[in-house]
Short mmCIF file of N, CA and C and ligand atoms in Angstrom, two decimals:
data_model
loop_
_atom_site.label_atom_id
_atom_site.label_comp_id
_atom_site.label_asym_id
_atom_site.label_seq_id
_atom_site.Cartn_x
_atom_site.Cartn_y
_atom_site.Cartn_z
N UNK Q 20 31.93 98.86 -31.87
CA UNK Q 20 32.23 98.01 -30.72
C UNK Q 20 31.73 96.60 -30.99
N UNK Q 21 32.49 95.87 -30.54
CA UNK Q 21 32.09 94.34 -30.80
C UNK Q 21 31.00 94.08 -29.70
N UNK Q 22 29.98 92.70 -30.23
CA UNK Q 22 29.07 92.82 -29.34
C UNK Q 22 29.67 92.46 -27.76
N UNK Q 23 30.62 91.90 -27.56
CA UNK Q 23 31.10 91.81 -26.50
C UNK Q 23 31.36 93.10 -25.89
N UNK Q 24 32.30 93.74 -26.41
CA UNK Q 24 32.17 94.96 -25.94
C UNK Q 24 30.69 95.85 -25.03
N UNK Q 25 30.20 96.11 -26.68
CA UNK Q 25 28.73 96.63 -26.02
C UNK Q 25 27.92 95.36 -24.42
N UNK Q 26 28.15 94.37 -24.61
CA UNK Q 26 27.78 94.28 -23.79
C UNK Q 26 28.24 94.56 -22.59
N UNK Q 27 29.51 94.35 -22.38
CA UNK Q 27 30.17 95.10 -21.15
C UNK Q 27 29.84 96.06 -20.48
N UNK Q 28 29.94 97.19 -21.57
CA UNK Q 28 29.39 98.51 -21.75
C UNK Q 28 27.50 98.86 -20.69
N UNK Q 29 26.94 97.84 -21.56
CA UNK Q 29 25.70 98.29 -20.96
C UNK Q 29 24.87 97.01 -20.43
N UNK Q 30 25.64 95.86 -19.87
CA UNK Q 30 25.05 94.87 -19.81
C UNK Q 30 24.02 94.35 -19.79
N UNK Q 31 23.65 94.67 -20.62
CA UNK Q 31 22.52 93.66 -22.01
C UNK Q 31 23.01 93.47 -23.45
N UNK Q 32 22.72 92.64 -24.05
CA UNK Q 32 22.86 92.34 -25.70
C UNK Q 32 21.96 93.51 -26.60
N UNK Q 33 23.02 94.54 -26.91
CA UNK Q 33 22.09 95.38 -27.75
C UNK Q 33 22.79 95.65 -29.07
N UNK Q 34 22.39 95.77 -30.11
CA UNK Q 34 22.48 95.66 -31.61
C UNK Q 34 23.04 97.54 -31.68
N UNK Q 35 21.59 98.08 -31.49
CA UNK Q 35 21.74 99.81 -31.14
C UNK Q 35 21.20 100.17 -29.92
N UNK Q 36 21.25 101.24 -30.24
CA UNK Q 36 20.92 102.10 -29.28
C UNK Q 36 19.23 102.02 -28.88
N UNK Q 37 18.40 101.80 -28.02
CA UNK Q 37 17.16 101.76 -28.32
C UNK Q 37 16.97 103.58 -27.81
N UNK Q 38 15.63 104.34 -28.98
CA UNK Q 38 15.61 105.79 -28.77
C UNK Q 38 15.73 106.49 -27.31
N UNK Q 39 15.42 105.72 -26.36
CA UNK Q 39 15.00 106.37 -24.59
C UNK Q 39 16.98 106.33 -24.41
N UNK Q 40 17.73 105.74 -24.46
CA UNK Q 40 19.24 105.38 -24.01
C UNK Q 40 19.72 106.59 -25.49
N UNK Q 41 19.42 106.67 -26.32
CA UNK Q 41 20.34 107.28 -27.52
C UNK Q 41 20.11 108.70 -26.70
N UNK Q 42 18.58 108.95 -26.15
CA UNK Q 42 18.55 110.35 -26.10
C UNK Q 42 18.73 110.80 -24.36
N UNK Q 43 19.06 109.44 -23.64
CA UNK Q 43 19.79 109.87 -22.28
C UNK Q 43 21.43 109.96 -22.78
N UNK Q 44 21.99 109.45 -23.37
CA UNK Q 44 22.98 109.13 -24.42
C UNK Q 44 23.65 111.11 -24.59
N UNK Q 45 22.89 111.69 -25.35
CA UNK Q 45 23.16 112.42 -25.79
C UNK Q 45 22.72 113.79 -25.80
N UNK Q 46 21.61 113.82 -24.86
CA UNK Q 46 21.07 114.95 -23.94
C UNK Q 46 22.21 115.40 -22.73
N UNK Q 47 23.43 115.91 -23.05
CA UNK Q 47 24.38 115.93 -22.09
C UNK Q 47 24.72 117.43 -21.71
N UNK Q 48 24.44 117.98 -20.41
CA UNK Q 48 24.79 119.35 -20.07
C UNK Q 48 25.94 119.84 -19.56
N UNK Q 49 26.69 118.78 -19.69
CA UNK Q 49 27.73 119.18 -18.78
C UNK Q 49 28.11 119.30 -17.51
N UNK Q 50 27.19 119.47 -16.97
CA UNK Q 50 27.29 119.75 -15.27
C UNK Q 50 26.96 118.60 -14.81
N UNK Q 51 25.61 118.14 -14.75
CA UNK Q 51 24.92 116.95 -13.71
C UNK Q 51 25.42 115.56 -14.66
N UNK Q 52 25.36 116.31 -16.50
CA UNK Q 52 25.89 114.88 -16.68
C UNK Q 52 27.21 114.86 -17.70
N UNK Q 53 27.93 114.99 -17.42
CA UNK Q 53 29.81 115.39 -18.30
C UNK Q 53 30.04 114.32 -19.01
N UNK Q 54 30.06 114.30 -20.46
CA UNK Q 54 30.93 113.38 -21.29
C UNK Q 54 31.76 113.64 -21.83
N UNK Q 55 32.76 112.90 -22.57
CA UNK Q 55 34.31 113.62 -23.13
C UNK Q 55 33.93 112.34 -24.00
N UNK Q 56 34.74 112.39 -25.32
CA UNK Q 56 34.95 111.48 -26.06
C UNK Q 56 36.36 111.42 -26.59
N UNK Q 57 36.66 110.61 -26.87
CA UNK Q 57 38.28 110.62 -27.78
C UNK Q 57 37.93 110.46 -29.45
N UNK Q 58 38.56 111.46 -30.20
CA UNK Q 58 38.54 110.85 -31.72
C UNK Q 58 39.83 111.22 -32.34
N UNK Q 59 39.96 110.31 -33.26
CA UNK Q 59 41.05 109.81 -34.36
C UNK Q 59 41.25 111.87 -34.57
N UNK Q 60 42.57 111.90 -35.38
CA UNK Q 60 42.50 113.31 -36.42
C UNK Q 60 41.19 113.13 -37.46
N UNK Q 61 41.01 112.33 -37.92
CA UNK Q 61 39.90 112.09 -38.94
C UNK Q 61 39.01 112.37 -38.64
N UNK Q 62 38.22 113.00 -36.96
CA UNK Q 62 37.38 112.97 -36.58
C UNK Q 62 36.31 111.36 -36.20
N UNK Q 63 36.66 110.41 -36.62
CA UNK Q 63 36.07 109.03 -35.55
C UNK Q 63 36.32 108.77 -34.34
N UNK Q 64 35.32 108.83 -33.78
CA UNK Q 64 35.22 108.90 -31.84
C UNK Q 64 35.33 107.30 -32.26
N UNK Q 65 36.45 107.68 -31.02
CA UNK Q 65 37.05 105.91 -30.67
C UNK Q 65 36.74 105.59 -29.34
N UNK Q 66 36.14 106.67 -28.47
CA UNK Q 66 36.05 106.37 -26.87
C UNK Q 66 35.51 107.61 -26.32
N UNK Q 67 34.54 107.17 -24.93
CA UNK Q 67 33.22 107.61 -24.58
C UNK Q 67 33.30 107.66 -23.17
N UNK Q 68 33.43 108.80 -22.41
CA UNK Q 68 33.31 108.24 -21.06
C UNK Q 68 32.63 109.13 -20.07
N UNK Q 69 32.38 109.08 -19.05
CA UNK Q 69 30.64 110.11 -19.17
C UNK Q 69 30.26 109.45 -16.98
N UNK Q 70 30.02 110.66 -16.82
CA UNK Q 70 29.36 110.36 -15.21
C UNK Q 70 28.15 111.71 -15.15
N UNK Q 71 27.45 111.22 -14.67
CA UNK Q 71 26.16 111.52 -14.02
C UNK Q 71 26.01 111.57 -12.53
N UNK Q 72 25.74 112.72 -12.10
CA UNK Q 72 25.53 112.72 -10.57
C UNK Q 72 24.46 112.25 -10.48
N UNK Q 73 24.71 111.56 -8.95
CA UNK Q 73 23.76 110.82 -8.37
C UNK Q 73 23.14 111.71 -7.04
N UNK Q 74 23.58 112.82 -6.93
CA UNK Q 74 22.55 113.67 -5.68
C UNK Q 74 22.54 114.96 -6.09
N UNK Q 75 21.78 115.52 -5.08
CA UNK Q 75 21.31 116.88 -5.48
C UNK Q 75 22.88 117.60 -5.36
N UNK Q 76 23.81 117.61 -4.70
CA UNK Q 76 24.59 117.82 -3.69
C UNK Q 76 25.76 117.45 -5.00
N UNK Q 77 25.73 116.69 -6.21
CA UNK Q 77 26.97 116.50 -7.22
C UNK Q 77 28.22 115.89 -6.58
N UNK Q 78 27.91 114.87 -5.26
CA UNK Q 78 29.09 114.88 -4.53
C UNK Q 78 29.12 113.65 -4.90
N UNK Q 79 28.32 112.54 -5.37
CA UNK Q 79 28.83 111.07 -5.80
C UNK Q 79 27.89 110.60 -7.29
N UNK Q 80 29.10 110.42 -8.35
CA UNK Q 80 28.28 110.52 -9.36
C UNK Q 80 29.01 108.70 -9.89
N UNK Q 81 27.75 108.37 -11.10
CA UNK Q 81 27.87 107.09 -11.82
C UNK Q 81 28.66 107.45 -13.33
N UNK Q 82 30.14 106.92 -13.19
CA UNK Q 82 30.64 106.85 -14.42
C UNK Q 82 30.37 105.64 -15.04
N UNK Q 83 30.92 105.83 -17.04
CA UNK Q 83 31.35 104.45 -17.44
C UNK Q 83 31.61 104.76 -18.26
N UNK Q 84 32.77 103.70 -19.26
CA UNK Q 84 33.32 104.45 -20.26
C UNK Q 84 33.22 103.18 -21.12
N UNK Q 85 33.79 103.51 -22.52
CA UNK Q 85 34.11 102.54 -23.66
C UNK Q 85 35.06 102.86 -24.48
N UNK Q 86 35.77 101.74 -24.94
CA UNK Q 86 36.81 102.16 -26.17
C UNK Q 86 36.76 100.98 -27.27
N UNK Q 87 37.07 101.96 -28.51
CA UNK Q 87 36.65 101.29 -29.69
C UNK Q 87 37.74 99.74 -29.55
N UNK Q 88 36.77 98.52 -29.68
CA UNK Q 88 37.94 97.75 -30.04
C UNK Q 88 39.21 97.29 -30.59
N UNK Q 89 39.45 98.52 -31.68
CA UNK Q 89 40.51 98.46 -32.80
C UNK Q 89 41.65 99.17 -31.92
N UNK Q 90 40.79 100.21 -30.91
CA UNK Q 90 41.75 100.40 -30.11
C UNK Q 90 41.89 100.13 -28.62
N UNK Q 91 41.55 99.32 -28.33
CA UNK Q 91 41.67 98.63 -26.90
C UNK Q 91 42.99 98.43 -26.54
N UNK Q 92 43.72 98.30 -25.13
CA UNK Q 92 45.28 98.38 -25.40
C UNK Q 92 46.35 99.67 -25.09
N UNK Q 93 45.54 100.55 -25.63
CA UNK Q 93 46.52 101.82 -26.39
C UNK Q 93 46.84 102.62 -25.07
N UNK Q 94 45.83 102.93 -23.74
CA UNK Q 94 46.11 103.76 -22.96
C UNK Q 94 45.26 104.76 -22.49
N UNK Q 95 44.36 104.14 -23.95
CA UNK Q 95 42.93 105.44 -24.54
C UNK Q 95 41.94 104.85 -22.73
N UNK Q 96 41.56 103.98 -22.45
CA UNK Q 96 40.75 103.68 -21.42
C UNK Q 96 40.76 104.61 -20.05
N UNK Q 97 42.45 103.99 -20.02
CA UNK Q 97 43.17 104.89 -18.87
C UNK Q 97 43.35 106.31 -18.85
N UNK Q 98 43.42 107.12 -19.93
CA UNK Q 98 43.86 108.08 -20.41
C UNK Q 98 41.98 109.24 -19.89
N UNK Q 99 41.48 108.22 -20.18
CA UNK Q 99 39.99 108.93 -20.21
C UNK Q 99 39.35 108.90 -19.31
N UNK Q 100 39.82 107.73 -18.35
CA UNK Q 100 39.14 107.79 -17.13
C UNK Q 100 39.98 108.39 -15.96
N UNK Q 101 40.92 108.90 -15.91
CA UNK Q 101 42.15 109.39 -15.70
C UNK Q 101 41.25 111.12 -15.59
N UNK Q 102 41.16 111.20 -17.23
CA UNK Q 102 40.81 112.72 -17.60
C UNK Q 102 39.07 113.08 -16.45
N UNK Q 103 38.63 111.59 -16.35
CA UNK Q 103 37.06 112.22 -16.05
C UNK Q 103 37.05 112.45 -14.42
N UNK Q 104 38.47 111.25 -14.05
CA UNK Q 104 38.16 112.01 -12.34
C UNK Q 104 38.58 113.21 -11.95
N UNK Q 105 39.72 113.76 -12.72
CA UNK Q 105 40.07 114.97 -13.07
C UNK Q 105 39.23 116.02 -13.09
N UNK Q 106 38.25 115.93 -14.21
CA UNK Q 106 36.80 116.92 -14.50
C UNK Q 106 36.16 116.51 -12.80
N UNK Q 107 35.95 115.54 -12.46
CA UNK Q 107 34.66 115.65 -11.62
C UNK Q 107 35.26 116.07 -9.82
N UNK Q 108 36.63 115.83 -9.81
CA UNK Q 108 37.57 116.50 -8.59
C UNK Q 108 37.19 118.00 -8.71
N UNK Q 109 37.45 118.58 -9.61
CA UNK Q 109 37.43 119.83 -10.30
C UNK Q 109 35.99 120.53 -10.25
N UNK Q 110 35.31 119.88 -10.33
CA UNK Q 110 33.58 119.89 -10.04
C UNK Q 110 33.05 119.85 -9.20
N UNK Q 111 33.88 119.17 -7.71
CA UNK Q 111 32.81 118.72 -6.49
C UNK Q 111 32.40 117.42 -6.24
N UNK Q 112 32.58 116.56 -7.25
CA UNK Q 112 32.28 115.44 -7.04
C UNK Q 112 33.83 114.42 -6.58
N UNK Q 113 32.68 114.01 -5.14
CA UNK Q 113 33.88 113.59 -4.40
C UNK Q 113 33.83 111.91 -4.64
N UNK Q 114 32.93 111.35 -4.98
CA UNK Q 114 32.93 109.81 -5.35
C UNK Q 114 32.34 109.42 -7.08
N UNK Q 115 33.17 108.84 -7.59
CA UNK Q 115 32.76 108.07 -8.75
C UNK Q 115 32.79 106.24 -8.31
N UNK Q 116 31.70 106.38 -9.03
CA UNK Q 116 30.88 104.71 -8.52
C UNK Q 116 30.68 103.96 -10.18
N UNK Q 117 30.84 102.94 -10.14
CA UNK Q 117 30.43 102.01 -11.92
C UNK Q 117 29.89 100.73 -11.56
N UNK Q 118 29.19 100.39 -11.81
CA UNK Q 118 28.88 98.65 -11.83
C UNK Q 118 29.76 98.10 -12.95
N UNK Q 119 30.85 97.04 -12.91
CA UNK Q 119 31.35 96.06 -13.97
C UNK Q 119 30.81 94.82 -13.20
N UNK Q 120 31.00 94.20 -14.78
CA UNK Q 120 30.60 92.84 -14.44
C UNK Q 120 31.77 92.08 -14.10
N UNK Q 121 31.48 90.81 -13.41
CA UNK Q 121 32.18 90.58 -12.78
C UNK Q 121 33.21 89.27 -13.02
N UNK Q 122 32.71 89.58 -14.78
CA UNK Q 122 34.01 88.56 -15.30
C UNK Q 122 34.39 90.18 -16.41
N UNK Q 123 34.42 91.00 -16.09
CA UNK Q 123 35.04 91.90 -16.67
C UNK Q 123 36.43 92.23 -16.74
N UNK Q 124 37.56 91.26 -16.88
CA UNK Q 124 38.90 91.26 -16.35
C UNK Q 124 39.68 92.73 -16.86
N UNK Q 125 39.39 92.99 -18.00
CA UNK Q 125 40.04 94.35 -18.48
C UNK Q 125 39.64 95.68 -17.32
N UNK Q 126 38.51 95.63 -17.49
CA UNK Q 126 38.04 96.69 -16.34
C UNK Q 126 37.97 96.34 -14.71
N UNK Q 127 38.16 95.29 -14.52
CA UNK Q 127 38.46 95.14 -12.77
C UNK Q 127 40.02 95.35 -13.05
N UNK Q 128 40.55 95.21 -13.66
CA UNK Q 128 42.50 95.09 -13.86
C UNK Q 128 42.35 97.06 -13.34
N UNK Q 129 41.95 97.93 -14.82
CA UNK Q 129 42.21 99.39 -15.08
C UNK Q 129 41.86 99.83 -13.89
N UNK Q 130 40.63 99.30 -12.68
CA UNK Q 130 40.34 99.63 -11.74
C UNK Q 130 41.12 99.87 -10.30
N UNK Q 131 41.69 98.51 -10.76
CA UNK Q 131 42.67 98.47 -9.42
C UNK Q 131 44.12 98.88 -9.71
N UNK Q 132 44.35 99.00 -10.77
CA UNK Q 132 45.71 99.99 -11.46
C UNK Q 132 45.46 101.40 -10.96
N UNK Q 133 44.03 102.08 -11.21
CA UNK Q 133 43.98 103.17 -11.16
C UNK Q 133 43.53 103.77 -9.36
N UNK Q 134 43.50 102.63 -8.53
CA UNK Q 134 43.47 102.63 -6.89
C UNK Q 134 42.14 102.94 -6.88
N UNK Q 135 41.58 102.42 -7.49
CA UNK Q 135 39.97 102.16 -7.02
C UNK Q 135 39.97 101.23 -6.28
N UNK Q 136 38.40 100.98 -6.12
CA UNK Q 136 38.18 99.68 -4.79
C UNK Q 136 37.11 98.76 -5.61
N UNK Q 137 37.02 97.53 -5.28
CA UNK Q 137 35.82 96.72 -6.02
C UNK Q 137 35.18 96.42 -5.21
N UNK Q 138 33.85 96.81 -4.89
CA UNK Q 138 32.88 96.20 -3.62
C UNK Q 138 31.43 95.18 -4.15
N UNK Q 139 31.72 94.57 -3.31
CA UNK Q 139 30.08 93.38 -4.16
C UNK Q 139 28.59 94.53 -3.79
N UNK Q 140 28.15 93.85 -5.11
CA UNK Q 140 27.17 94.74 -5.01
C UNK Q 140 25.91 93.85 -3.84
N UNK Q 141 24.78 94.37 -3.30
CA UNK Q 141 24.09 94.03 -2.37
C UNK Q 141 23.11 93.08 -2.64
N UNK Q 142 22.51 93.82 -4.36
CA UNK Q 142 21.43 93.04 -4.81
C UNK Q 142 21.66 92.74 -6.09
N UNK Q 143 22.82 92.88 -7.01
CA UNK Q 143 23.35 91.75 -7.99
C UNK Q 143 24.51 91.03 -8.07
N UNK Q 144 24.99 89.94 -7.59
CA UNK Q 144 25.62 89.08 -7.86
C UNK Q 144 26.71 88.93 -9.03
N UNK Q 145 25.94 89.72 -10.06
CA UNK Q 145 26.92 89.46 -11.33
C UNK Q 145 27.75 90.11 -11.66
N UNK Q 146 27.37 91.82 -10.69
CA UNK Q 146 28.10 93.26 -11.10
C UNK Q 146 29.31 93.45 -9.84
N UNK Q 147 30.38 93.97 -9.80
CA UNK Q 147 30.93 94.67 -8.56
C UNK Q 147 31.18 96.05 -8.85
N UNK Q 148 30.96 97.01 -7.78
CA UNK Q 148 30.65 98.26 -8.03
C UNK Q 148 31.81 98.78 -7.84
N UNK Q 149 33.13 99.50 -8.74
CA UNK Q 149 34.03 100.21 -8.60
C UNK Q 149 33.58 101.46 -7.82
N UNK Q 150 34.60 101.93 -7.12
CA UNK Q 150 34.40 102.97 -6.41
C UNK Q 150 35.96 103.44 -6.19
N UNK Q 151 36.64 105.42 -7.12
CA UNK Q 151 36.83 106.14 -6.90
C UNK Q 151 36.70 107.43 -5.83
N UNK Q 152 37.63 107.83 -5.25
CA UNK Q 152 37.82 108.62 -4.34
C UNK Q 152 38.41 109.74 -5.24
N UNK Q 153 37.53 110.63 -5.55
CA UNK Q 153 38.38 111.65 -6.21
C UNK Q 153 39.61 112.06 -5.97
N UNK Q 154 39.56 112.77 -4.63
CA UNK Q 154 40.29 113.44 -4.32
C UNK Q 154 41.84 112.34 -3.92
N UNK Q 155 41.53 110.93 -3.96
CA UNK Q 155 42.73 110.27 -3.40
C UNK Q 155 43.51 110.15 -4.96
N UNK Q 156 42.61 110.12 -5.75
CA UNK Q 156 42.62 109.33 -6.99
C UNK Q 156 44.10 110.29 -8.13
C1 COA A 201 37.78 98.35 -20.13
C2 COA A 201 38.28 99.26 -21.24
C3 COA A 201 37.60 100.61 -21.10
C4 COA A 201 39.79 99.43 -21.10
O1 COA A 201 40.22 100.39 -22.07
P1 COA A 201 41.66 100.27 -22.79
O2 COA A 201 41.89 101.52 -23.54
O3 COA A 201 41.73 99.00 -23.53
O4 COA A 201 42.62 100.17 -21.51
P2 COA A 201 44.12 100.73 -21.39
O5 COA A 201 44.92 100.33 -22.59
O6 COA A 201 44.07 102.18 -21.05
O7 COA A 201 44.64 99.89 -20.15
C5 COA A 201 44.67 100.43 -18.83
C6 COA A 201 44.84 99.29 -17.84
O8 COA A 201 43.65 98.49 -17.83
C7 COA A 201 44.01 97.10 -17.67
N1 COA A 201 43.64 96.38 -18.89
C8 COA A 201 43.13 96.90 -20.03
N2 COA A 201 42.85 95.92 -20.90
C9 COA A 201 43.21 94.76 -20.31
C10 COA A 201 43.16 93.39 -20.70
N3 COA A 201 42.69 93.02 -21.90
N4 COA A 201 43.58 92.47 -19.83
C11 COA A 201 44.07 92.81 -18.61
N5 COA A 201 44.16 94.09 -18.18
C12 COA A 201 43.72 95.04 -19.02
C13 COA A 201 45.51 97.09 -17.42
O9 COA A 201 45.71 97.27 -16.02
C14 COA A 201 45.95 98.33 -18.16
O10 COA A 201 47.17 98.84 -17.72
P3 COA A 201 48.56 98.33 -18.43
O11 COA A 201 48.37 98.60 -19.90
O12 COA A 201 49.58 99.18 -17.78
O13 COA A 201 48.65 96.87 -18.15
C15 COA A 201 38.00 98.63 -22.64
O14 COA A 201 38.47 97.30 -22.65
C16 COA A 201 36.52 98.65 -23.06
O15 COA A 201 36.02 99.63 -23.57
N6 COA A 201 35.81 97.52 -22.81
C17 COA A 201 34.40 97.42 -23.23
C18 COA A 201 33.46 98.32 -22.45
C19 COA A 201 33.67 98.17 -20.95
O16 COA A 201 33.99 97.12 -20.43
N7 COA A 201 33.46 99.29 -20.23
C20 COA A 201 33.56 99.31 -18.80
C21 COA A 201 32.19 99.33 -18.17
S1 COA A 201 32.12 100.65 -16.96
#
């Protein structure tokens, strides 16, 4: 991912992964926290997209996704976030929520293509918080 990218992704400037994020990253059970990835036939994951419930209750959880720059474009974004409200309808979870930033034009665009809502956030300025309705979605 280009650093632009990553920053999108996790807004801060990060090079890698620092160990506490690699191993929330990849400590994934499936249930409270579901990731899917996309990869090439070759096996290279080109795209990452992943929600975490936010209550005891699994009824409103925090997605976010990424796609490899080489393939940005393709459908892969849509295709995956498409697939995760799918999984989390299917699960109980009735709201998916994301912070983008708010010169994020690719991802406020996929947002409102995909009938999400963009709401300002309360206490940052820089982020607007997408918000999915599973079940409308
Ligand atoms: C945002 C992101 C996930 C989109 O993935 P993608 O695979 O490139 O998107 P898709 O090709 O599936 O496009 C789906 C829709 O998103 C919008 N979109 C995607 N890229 C866009 C761009 N560069 N400019 C404008 N709209 C764009 C369009 O509405 C598009 O639909 P269309 O192709 O019918 O016009 C990708 O750009 C990315 O990984 N960015 C870096 C990380 C990031 O921003 N993550 C989001 C934080 S939660």
């Amino acid at each position: 991912m280009s650093a632009s990218s990553r920053y999108r992704r996790f807004h801060i400037a990060l090079r890698e992964l620092p160990p506490s994020l690699l191993r929330a990253m990849t400590e994934v059970d499936q249930q409270r926290h579901v990731a899917f990835v996309a990869q090439t036939p070759d096996g290279h994951i080109i795209a990452d997209a992943r929600y975490v419930h936010l209550d005891e209750a699994g009824h409103d959880a925090e997605f976010a996704l990424a796609v490899a720059d080489s393939h940005q474009r393709h459908g892969v974004g849509r295709a995956m976030l498409q697939r995760l409200m799918q999984h989390a309808r299917e699960h109980g979870v009735r709201r998916l929520v994301g912070d983008v930033l708010w010169d994020n034009a690719p991802m406020l665009a996929m947002v409102r293509a995909l009938g999400g809502k963009l709401v300002a956030s309360a206490d940052n300025v820089s982020v607007l918080q997408a918000r999915f309705e599973t079940r409308s979605a």
